[in-house]
PDB file of C-alpha atoms in Angstrom:
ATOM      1  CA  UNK A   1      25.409 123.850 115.493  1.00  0.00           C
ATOM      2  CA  UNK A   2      24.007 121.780 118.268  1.00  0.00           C
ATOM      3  CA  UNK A   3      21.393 119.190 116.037  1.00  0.00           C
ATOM      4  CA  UNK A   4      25.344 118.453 114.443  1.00  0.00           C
ATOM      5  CA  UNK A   5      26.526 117.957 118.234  1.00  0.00           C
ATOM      6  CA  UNK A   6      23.365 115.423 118.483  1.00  0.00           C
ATOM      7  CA  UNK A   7      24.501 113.908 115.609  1.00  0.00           C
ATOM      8  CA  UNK A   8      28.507 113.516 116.579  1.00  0.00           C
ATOM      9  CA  UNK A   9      27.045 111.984 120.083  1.00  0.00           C
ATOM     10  CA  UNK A  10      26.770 108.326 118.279  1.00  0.00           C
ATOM     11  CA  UNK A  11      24.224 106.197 118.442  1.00  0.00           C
ATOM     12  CA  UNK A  12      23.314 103.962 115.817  1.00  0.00           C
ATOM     13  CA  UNK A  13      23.641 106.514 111.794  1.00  0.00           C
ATOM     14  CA  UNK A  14      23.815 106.172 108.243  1.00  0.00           C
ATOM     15  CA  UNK A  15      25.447 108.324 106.142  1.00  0.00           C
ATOM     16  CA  UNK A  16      25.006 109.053 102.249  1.00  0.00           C
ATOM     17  CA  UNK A  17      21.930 109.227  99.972  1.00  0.00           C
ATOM     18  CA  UNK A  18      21.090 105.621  98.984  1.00  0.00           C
ATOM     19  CA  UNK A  19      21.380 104.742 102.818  1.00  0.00           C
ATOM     20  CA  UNK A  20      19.306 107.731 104.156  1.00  0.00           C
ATOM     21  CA  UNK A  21      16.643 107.008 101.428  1.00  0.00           C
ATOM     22  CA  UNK A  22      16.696 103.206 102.687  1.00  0.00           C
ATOM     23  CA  UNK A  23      16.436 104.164 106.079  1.00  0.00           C
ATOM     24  CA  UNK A  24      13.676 106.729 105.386  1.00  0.00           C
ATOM     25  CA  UNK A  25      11.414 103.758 103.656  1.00  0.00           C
ATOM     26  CA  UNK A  26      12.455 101.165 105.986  1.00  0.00           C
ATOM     27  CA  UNK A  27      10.829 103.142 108.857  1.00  0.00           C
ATOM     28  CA  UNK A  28      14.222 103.267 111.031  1.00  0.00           C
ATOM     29  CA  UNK A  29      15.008 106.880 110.510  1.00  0.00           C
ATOM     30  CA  UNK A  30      13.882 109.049 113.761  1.00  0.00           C
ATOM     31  CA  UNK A  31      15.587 112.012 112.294  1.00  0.00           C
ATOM     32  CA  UNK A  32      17.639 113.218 108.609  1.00  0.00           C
ATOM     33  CA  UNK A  33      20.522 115.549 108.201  1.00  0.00           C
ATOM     34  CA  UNK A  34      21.086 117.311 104.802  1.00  0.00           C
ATOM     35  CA  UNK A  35      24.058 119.028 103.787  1.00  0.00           C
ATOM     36  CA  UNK A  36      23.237 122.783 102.435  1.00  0.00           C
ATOM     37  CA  UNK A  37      25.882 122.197  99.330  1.00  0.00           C
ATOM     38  CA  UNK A  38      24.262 118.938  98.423  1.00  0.00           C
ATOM     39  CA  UNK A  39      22.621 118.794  95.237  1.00  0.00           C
ATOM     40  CA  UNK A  40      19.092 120.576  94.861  1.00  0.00           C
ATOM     41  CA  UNK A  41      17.563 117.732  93.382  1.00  0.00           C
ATOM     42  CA  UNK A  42      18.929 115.217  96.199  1.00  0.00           C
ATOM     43  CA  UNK A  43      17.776 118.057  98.872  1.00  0.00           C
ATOM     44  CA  UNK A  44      14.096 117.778  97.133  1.00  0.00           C
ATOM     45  CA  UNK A  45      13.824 114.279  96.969  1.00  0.00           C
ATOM     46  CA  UNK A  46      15.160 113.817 100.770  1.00  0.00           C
ATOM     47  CA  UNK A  47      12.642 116.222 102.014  1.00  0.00           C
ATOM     48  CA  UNK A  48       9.877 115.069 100.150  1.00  0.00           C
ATOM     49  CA  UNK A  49      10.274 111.318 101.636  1.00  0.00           C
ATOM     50  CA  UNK A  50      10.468 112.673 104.872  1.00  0.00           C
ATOM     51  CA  UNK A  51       7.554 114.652 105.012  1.00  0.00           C
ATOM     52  CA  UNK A  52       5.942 111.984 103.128  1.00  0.00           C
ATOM     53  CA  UNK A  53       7.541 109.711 106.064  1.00  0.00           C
ATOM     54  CA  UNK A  54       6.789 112.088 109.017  1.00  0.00           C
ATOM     55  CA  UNK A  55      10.360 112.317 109.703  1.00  0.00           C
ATOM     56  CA  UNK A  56      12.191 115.429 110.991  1.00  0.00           C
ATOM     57  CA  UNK A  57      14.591 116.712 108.489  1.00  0.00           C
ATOM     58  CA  UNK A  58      17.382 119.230 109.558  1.00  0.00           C
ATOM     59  CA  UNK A  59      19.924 121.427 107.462  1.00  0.00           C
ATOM     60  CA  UNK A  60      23.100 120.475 108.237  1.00  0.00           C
ATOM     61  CA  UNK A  61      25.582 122.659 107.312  1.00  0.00           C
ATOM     62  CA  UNK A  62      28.518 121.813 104.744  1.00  0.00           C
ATOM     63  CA  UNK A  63      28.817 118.768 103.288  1.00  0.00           C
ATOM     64  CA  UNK A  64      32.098 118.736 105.183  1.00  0.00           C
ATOM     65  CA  UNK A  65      30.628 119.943 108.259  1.00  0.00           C
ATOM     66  CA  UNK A  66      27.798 116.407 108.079  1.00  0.00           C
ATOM     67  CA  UNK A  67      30.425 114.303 106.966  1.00  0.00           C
ATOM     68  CA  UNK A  68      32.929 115.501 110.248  1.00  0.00           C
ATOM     69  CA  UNK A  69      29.897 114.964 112.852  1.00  0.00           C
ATOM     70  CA  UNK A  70      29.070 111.629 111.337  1.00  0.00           C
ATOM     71  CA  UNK A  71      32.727 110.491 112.227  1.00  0.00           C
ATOM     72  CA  UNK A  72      33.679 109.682 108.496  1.00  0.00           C
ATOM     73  CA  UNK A  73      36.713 111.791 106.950  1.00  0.00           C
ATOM     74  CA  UNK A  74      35.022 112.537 103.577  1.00  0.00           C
ATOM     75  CA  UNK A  75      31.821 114.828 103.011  1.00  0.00           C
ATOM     76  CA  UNK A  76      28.409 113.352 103.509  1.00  0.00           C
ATOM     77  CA  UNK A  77      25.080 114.881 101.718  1.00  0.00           C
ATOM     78  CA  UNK A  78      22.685 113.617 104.069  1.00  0.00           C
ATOM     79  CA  UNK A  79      22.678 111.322 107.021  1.00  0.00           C
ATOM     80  CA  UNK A  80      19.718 109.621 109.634  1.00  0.00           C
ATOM     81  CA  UNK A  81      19.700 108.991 112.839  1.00  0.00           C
ATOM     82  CA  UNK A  82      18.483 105.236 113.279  1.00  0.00           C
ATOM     83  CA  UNK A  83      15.545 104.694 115.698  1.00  0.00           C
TER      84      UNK A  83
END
């Protein structure tokens, strides 16, 4: 999964719905990760504000799998890459 190896690299990321959203309406998101086990409706909404947005949204695997590249020890639905 290499976009998850972009992810793991660091840089500046948020992880978790609320954040993501934020970021995505803020203008600071240059990329979104969602998890293909999170929630239909949370996948829908995400991928709505990023086309909306013009931002380039990935699948990302397990929840697990997200949660592991972002560095945090719990599963993450969703994450952005900061600009």
């Amino acid at each position: 999964r290499t976009m998850l190896n972009e992810l793991a690299k660091g840089g500046s990321k948020v992880t978790g719905l609320k954040q993501t959203r934020r970021a995505i309406l803020d203008g600071r998101a240059d990329s979104v990760y969602i998890a293909e086990d999170a929630e239909m409706r949370l996948r829908l909404e995400l991928s709505q504000l990023c086309h909306e947005h013009d931002v380039p949204v990935f699948n990302a695997g397990s929840m697990r799998e997200l949660g592991h590249a972002c560095g945090i020890k719990i599963g993450a639905s969703s994450a952005a890459v900061l600009k």
